Amino acid sequence: MINKALFTSNKEDWETPQDFYDRLNAKYHFEWDLAASDDNAKCGHYFTRDDNSLEQDWEGLSGNLFLNPPYGRVD
């Protein structure tokens, strides 16, 4: 059965599944989550929508960066 939530654009803050993130993190050891919220940050250091990671100086960040950007329709 296909999950109909996968085809909705009612929200854009889908969280990366923890098991998928854990497998990536085991290889890359991320230090920063560049598109997070206070409730779903995958790393100790992160940027929220209000921080707008696209306006940040990424060169000044240490370690590997994780980014699963928000997606969906903008109304």
PDB file of N, CA and C in Angstrom:
ATOM      1  N   MET A   1       0.844  -1.189   0.000  1.00  0.00           N
ATOM      2  CA  MET A   1       0.000   0.000   0.000  1.00  0.00           C
ATOM      3  C   MET A   1       0.888   1.249   0.000  1.00  0.00           C
ATOM      4  N   ILE A   2       0.557   2.197  -0.826  1.00  0.00           N
ATOM      5  CA  ILE A   2       1.312   3.440  -0.924  1.00  0.00           C
ATOM      6  C   ILE A   2       0.781   4.437   0.107  1.00  0.00           C
ATOM      7  N   ASN A   3       1.696   5.062   0.821  1.00  0.00           N
ATOM      8  CA  ASN A   3       1.343   6.073   1.808  1.00  0.00           C
ATOM      9  C   ASN A   3       0.974   7.364   1.086  1.00  0.00           C
ATOM     10  N   LYS A   4      -0.299   7.762   1.162  1.00  0.00           N
ATOM     11  CA  LYS A   4      -0.770   8.960   0.450  1.00  0.00           C
ATOM     12  C   LYS A   4      -0.094  10.225   0.938  1.00  0.00           C
ATOM     13  N   ALA A   5       0.452  10.214   2.169  1.00  0.00           N
ATOM     14  CA  ALA A   5       1.152  11.390   2.686  1.00  0.00           C
ATOM     15  C   ALA A   5       2.376  11.730   1.846  1.00  0.00           C
ATOM     16  N   LEU A   6       2.927  10.743   1.151  1.00  0.00           N
ATOM     17  CA  LEU A   6       4.096  10.986   0.308  1.00  0.00           C
ATOM     18  C   LEU A   6       3.776  11.880  -0.873  1.00  0.00           C
ATOM     19  N   PHE A   7       2.509  12.010  -1.216  1.00  0.00           N
ATOM     20  CA  PHE A   7       2.111  12.781  -2.386  1.00  0.00           C
ATOM     21  C   PHE A   7       1.383  14.071  -2.043  1.00  0.00           C
ATOM     22  N   THR A   8       1.398  14.457  -0.799  1.00  0.00           N
ATOM     23  CA  THR A   8       0.739  15.685  -0.399  1.00  0.00           C
ATOM     24  C   THR A   8       1.751  16.816  -0.268  1.00  0.00           C
ATOM     25  N   SER A   9       1.292  18.028  -0.450  1.00  0.00           N
ATOM     26  CA  SER A   9       2.154  19.184  -0.241  1.00  0.00           C
ATOM     27  C   SER A   9       1.584  20.052   0.879  1.00  0.00           C
ATOM     28  N   ASN A  10       0.892  19.421   1.805  1.00  0.00           N
ATOM     29  CA  ASN A  10       0.289  20.163   2.904  1.00  0.00           C
ATOM     30  C   ASN A  10       1.318  20.694   3.885  1.00  0.00           C
ATOM     31  N   LYS A  11       2.534  20.176   3.820  1.00  0.00           N
ATOM     32  CA  LYS A  11       3.599  20.664   4.679  1.00  0.00           C
ATOM     33  C   LYS A  11       4.919  20.502   3.945  1.00  0.00           C
ATOM     34  N   GLU A  12       5.934  21.197   4.395  1.00  0.00           N
ATOM     35  CA  GLU A  12       7.235  21.088   3.755  1.00  0.00           C
ATOM     36  C   GLU A  12       8.342  20.728   4.728  1.00  0.00           C
ATOM     37  N   ASP A  13       8.011  20.487   5.973  1.00  0.00           N
ATOM     38  CA  ASP A  13       9.035  20.198   6.975  1.00  0.00           C
ATOM     39  C   ASP A  13       9.097  18.709   7.315  1.00  0.00           C
ATOM     40  N   TRP A  14       9.234  17.885   6.282  1.00  0.00           N
ATOM     41  CA  TRP A  14       9.351  16.451   6.467  1.00  0.00           C
ATOM     42  C   TRP A  14      10.690  16.129   7.106  1.00  0.00           C
ATOM     43  N   GLU A  15      10.659  15.325   8.129  1.00  0.00           N
ATOM     44  CA  GLU A  15      11.889  14.949   8.825  1.00  0.00           C
ATOM     45  C   GLU A  15      12.548  13.757   8.130  1.00  0.00           C
ATOM     46  N   THR A  16      13.864  13.783   8.014  1.00  0.00           N
ATOM     47  CA  THR A  16      14.602  12.643   7.491  1.00  0.00           C
ATOM     48  C   THR A  16      14.406  11.467   8.441  1.00  0.00           C
ATOM     49  N   PRO A  17      14.028  10.297   7.941  1.00  0.00           N
ATOM     50  CA  PRO A  17      13.864   9.133   8.824  1.00  0.00           C
ATOM     51  C   PRO A  17      15.160   8.855   9.600  1.00  0.00           C
ATOM     52  N   GLN A  18      15.028   8.622  10.887  1.00  0.00           N
ATOM     53  CA  GLN A  18      16.197   8.480  11.751  1.00  0.00           C
ATOM     54  C   GLN A  18      17.110   7.335  11.312  1.00  0.00           C
ATOM     55  N   ASP A  19      16.550   6.197  10.916  1.00  0.00           N
ATOM     56  CA  ASP A  19      17.402   5.072  10.521  1.00  0.00           C
ATOM     57  C   ASP A  19      18.220   5.396   9.270  1.00  0.00           C
ATOM     58  N   PHE A  20      17.626   6.131   8.332  1.00  0.00           N
ATOM     59  CA  PHE A  20      18.356   6.551   7.134  1.00  0.00           C
ATOM     60  C   PHE A  20      19.480   7.520   7.503  1.00  0.00           C
ATOM     61  N   TYR A  21      19.156   8.500   8.338  1.00  0.00           N
ATOM     62  CA  TYR A  21      20.166   9.455   8.791  1.00  0.00           C
ATOM     63  C   TYR A  21      21.297   8.731   9.523  1.00  0.00           C
ATOM     64  N   ASP A  22      20.957   7.798  10.397  1.00  0.00           N
ATOM     65  CA  ASP A  22      21.975   7.079  11.173  1.00  0.00           C
ATOM     66  C   ASP A  22      22.971   6.357  10.269  1.00  0.00           C
ATOM     67  N   ARG A  23      22.473   5.767   9.180  1.00  0.00           N
ATOM     68  CA  ARG A  23      23.370   5.080   8.244  1.00  0.00           C
ATOM     69  C   ARG A  23      24.306   6.071   7.545  1.00  0.00           C
ATOM     70  N   LEU A  24      23.779   7.219   7.153  1.00  0.00           N
ATOM     71  CA  LEU A  24      24.631   8.245   6.539  1.00  0.00           C
ATOM     72  C   LEU A  24      25.633   8.800   7.551  1.00  0.00           C
ATOM     73  N   ASN A  25      25.159   9.058   8.752  1.00  0.00           N
ATOM     74  CA  ASN A  25      26.003   9.645   9.777  1.00  0.00           C
ATOM     75  C   ASN A  25      27.131   8.700  10.195  1.00  0.00           C
ATOM     76  N   ALA A  26      26.887   7.397  10.162  1.00  0.00           N
ATOM     77  CA  ALA A  26      27.932   6.426  10.497  1.00  0.00           C
ATOM     78  C   ALA A  26      29.115   6.556   9.540  1.00  0.00           C
ATOM     79  N   LYS A  27      28.846   6.966   8.312  1.00  0.00           N
ATOM     80  CA  LYS A  27      29.907   7.133   7.318  1.00  0.00           C
ATOM     81  C   LYS A  27      30.510   8.536   7.327  1.00  0.00           C
ATOM     82  N   TYR A  28      29.652   9.569   7.458  1.00  0.00           N
ATOM     83  CA  TYR A  28      30.109  10.943   7.266  1.00  0.00           C
ATOM     84  C   TYR A  28      30.304  11.739   8.554  1.00  0.00           C
ATOM     85  N   HIS A  29      29.764  11.304   9.668  1.00  0.00           N
ATOM     86  CA  HIS A  29      29.952  11.978  10.967  1.00  0.00           C
ATOM     87  C   HIS A  29      29.607  13.469  10.882  1.00  0.00           C
ATOM     88  N   PHE A  30      28.362  13.759  10.647  1.00  0.00           N
ATOM     89  CA  PHE A  30      27.900  15.137  10.470  1.00  0.00           C
ATOM     90  C   PHE A  30      28.029  15.952  11.754  1.00  0.00           C
ATOM     91  N   GLU A  31      28.369  17.217  11.593  1.00  0.00           N
ATOM     92  CA  GLU A  31      28.453  18.161  12.701  1.00  0.00           C
ATOM     93  C   GLU A  31      27.307  19.179  12.676  1.00  0.00           C
ATOM     94  N   TRP A  32      26.785  19.451  11.488  1.00  0.00           N
ATOM     95  CA  TRP A  32      25.757  20.485  11.317  1.00  0.00           C
ATOM     96  C   TRP A  32      24.585  19.945  10.507  1.00  0.00           C
ATOM     97  N   ASP A  33      23.373  20.326  10.920  1.00  0.00           N
ATOM     98  CA  ASP A  33      22.141  20.092  10.153  1.00  0.00           C
ATOM     99  C   ASP A  33      21.714  21.456   9.638  1.00  0.00           C
ATOM    100  N   LEU A  34      21.720  21.630   8.333  1.00  0.00           N
ATOM    101  CA  LEU A  34      21.507  22.952   7.741  1.00  0.00           C
ATOM    102  C   LEU A  34      20.049  23.312   7.497  1.00  0.00           C
ATOM    103  N   ALA A  35      19.136  22.370   7.679  1.00  0.00           N
ATOM    104  CA  ALA A  35      17.709  22.658   7.470  1.00  0.00           C
ATOM    105  C   ALA A  35      16.914  21.894   8.524  1.00  0.00           C
ATOM    106  N   ALA A  36      16.901  22.410   9.725  1.00  0.00           N
ATOM    107  CA  ALA A  36      16.296  21.703  10.852  1.00  0.00           C
ATOM    108  C   ALA A  36      15.292  22.598  11.572  1.00  0.00           C
ATOM    109  N   SER A  37      14.653  22.004  12.543  1.00  0.00           N
ATOM    110  CA  SER A  37      13.847  22.760  13.499  1.00  0.00           C
ATOM    111  C   SER A  37      14.340  22.350  14.884  1.00  0.00           C
ATOM    112  N   ASP A  38      13.872  23.055  15.889  1.00  0.00           N
ATOM    113  CA  ASP A  38      14.258  22.687  17.250  1.00  0.00           C
ATOM    114  C   ASP A  38      13.775  21.280  17.593  1.00  0.00           C
ATOM    115  N   ASP A  39      12.737  20.819  16.929  1.00  0.00           N
ATOM    116  CA  ASP A  39      12.153  19.515  17.229  1.00  0.00           C
ATOM    117  C   ASP A  39      12.763  18.358  16.437  1.00  0.00           C
ATOM    118  N   ASN A  40      13.427  18.639  15.305  1.00  0.00           N
ATOM    119  CA  ASN A  40      13.899  17.523  14.491  1.00  0.00           C
ATOM    120  C   ASN A  40      15.376  17.590  14.100  1.00  0.00           C
ATOM    121  N   ALA A  41      16.151  18.449  14.743  1.00  0.00           N
ATOM    122  CA  ALA A  41      17.571  18.580  14.406  1.00  0.00           C
ATOM    123  C   ALA A  41      18.294  17.256  14.589  1.00  0.00           C
ATOM    124  N   LYS A  42      19.100  16.910  13.612  1.00  0.00           N
ATOM    125  CA  LYS A  42      19.854  15.652  13.632  1.00  0.00           C
ATOM    126  C   LYS A  42      21.237  15.818  14.245  1.00  0.00           C
ATOM    127  N   CYS A  43      21.693  17.043  14.406  1.00  0.00           N
ATOM    128  CA  CYS A  43      23.030  17.320  14.925  1.00  0.00           C
ATOM    129  C   CYS A  43      22.941  18.312  16.084  1.00  0.00           C
ATOM    130  N   GLY A  44      24.000  18.378  16.855  1.00  0.00           N
ATOM    131  CA  GLY A  44      24.053  19.338  17.953  1.00  0.00           C
ATOM    132  C   GLY A  44      24.073  20.779  17.484  1.00  0.00           C
ATOM    133  N   HIS A  45      24.622  21.007  16.301  1.00  0.00           N
ATOM    134  CA  HIS A  45      24.657  22.334  15.682  1.00  0.00           C
ATOM    135  C   HIS A  45      23.699  22.309  14.500  1.00  0.00           C
ATOM    136  N   TYR A  46      22.855  23.312  14.404  1.00  0.00           N
ATOM    137  CA  TYR A  46      21.884  23.325  13.308  1.00  0.00           C
ATOM    138  C   TYR A  46      21.352  24.722  13.051  1.00  0.00           C
ATOM    139  N   PHE A  47      20.794  24.890  11.847  1.00  0.00           N
ATOM    140  CA  PHE A  47      20.114  26.114  11.464  1.00  0.00           C
ATOM    141  C   PHE A  47      18.637  25.807  11.274  1.00  0.00           C
ATOM    142  N   THR A  48      17.789  26.723  11.728  1.00  0.00           N
ATOM    143  CA  THR A  48      16.351  26.611  11.542  1.00  0.00           C
ATOM    144  C   THR A  48      15.931  27.503  10.371  1.00  0.00           C
ATOM    145  N   ARG A  49      14.654  27.459  10.060  1.00  0.00           N
ATOM    146  CA  ARG A  49      14.111  28.329   9.004  1.00  0.00           C
ATOM    147  C   ARG A  49      14.415  29.798   9.305  1.00  0.00           C
ATOM    148  N   ASP A  50      14.279  30.179  10.561  1.00  0.00           N
ATOM    149  CA  ASP A  50      14.551  31.572  10.935  1.00  0.00           C
ATOM    150  C   ASP A  50      16.017  31.947  10.737  1.00  0.00           C
ATOM    151  N   ASP A  51      16.921  30.975  10.916  1.00  0.00           N
ATOM    152  CA  ASP A  51      18.345  31.227  10.698  1.00  0.00           C
ATOM    153  C   ASP A  51      18.680  31.359   9.214  1.00  0.00           C
ATOM    154  N   ASN A  52      17.889  30.733   8.367  1.00  0.00           N
ATOM    155  CA  ASN A  52      18.081  30.716   6.912  1.00  0.00           C
ATOM    156  C   ASN A  52      19.523  30.334   6.556  1.00  0.00           C
ATOM    157  N   SER A  53      19.773  29.041   6.510  1.00  0.00           N
ATOM    158  CA  SER A  53      21.138  28.554   6.273  1.00  0.00           C
ATOM    159  C   SER A  53      21.725  29.048   4.954  1.00  0.00           C
ATOM    160  N   LEU A  54      20.882  29.440   3.996  1.00  0.00           N
ATOM    161  CA  LEU A  54      21.409  29.954   2.730  1.00  0.00           C
ATOM    162  C   LEU A  54      22.081  31.313   2.899  1.00  0.00           C
ATOM    163  N   GLU A  55      21.783  31.989   3.996  1.00  0.00           N
ATOM    164  CA  GLU A  55      22.399  33.285   4.267  1.00  0.00           C
ATOM    165  C   GLU A  55      23.568  33.181   5.238  1.00  0.00           C
ATOM    166  N   GLN A  56      23.921  31.973   5.642  1.00  0.00           N
ATOM    167  CA  GLN A  56      25.006  31.768   6.596  1.00  0.00           C
ATOM    168  C   GLN A  56      26.341  31.578   5.872  1.00  0.00           C
ATOM    169  N   ASP A  57      27.425  31.814   6.596  1.00  0.00           N
ATOM    170  CA  ASP A  57      28.775  31.599   6.066  1.00  0.00           C
ATOM    171  C   ASP A  57      29.171  30.152   6.347  1.00  0.00           C
ATOM    172  N   TRP A  58      28.944  29.260   5.386  1.00  0.00           N
ATOM    173  CA  TRP A  58      29.232  27.833   5.564  1.00  0.00           C
ATOM    174  C   TRP A  58      30.730  27.587   5.689  1.00  0.00           C
ATOM    175  N   GLU A  59      31.537  28.465   5.144  1.00  0.00           N
ATOM    176  CA  GLU A  59      32.987  28.290   5.223  1.00  0.00           C
ATOM    177  C   GLU A  59      33.459  28.301   6.678  1.00  0.00           C
ATOM    178  N   GLY A  60      32.743  29.009   7.524  1.00  0.00           N
ATOM    179  CA  GLY A  60      33.111  29.095   8.932  1.00  0.00           C
ATOM    180  C   GLY A  60      32.640  27.906   9.761  1.00  0.00           C
ATOM    181  N   LEU A  61      31.904  26.969   9.160  1.00  0.00           N
ATOM    182  CA  LEU A  61      31.407  25.809   9.891  1.00  0.00           C
ATOM    183  C   LEU A  61      32.435  24.684   9.850  1.00  0.00           C
ATOM    184  N   SER A  62      32.603  24.001  10.960  1.00  0.00           N
ATOM    185  CA  SER A  62      33.561  22.897  10.984  1.00  0.00           C
ATOM    186  C   SER A  62      32.824  21.570  10.862  1.00  0.00           C
ATOM    187  N   GLY A  63      33.480  20.597  10.266  1.00  0.00           N
ATOM    188  CA  GLY A  63      32.906  19.263  10.150  1.00  0.00           C
ATOM    189  C   GLY A  63      32.028  19.118   8.923  1.00  0.00           C
ATOM    190  N   ASN A  64      31.471  17.928   8.776  1.00  0.00           N
ATOM    191  CA  ASN A  64      30.591  17.638   7.645  1.00  0.00           C
ATOM    192  C   ASN A  64      29.196  18.190   7.881  1.00  0.00           C
ATOM    193  N   LEU A  65      28.552  18.600   6.791  1.00  0.00           N
ATOM    194  CA  LEU A  65      27.255  19.256   6.849  1.00  0.00           C
ATOM    195  C   LEU A  65      26.176  18.338   6.286  1.00  0.00           C
ATOM    196  N   PHE A  66      25.063  18.225   7.001  1.00  0.00           N
ATOM    197  CA  PHE A  66      23.915  17.444   6.543  1.00  0.00           C
ATOM    198  C   PHE A  66      22.836  18.401   6.085  1.00  0.00           C
ATOM    199  N   LEU A  67      22.240  18.104   4.930  1.00  0.00           N
ATOM    200  CA  LEU A  67      21.176  18.970   4.419  1.00  0.00           C
ATOM    201  C   LEU A  67      20.123  18.143   3.709  1.00  0.00           C
ATOM    202  N   ASN A  68      18.946  18.119   4.273  1.00  0.00           N
ATOM    203  CA  ASN A  68      17.761  17.586   3.618  1.00  0.00           C
ATOM    204  C   ASN A  68      16.780  18.754   3.605  1.00  0.00           C
ATOM    205  N   PRO A  69      16.798  19.547   2.528  1.00  0.00           N
ATOM    206  CA  PRO A  69      16.024  20.789   2.515  1.00  0.00           C
ATOM    207  C   PRO A  69      14.519  20.549   2.495  1.00  0.00           C
ATOM    208  N   PRO A  70      13.770  21.531   2.978  1.00  0.00           N
ATOM    209  CA  PRO A  70      12.305  21.446   2.896  1.00  0.00           C
ATOM    210  C   PRO A  70      11.871  21.369   1.435  1.00  0.00           C
ATOM    211  N   TYR A  71      10.788  20.703   1.203  1.00  0.00           N
ATOM    212  CA  TYR A  71      10.277  20.624  -0.150  1.00  0.00           C
ATOM    213  C   TYR A  71       8.759  20.575  -0.114  1.00  0.00           C
ATOM    214  N   GLY A  72       8.156  20.963  -1.196  1.00  0.00           N
ATOM    215  CA  GLY A  72       6.710  21.015  -1.311  1.00  0.00           C
ATOM    216  C   GLY A  72       6.316  22.202  -2.145  1.00  0.00           C
ATOM    217  N   ARG A  73       5.048  22.325  -2.372  1.00  0.00           N
ATOM    218  CA  ARG A  73       4.544  23.458  -3.140  1.00  0.00           C
ATOM    219  C   ARG A  73       4.476  24.696  -2.260  1.00  0.00           C
ATOM    220  N   VAL A  74       4.780  25.824  -2.843  1.00  0.00           N
ATOM    221  CA  VAL A  74       4.633  27.087  -2.152  1.00  0.00           C
ATOM    222  C   VAL A  74       3.358  27.728  -2.672  1.00  0.00           C
ATOM    223  N   ASP A  75       2.440  27.993  -1.772  1.00  0.00           N
ATOM    224  CA  ASP A  75       1.153  28.583  -2.172  1.00  0.00           C
ATOM    225  C   ASP A  75       1.223  30.084  -2.209  1.00  0.00           C
TER     226      ASP A  75
END
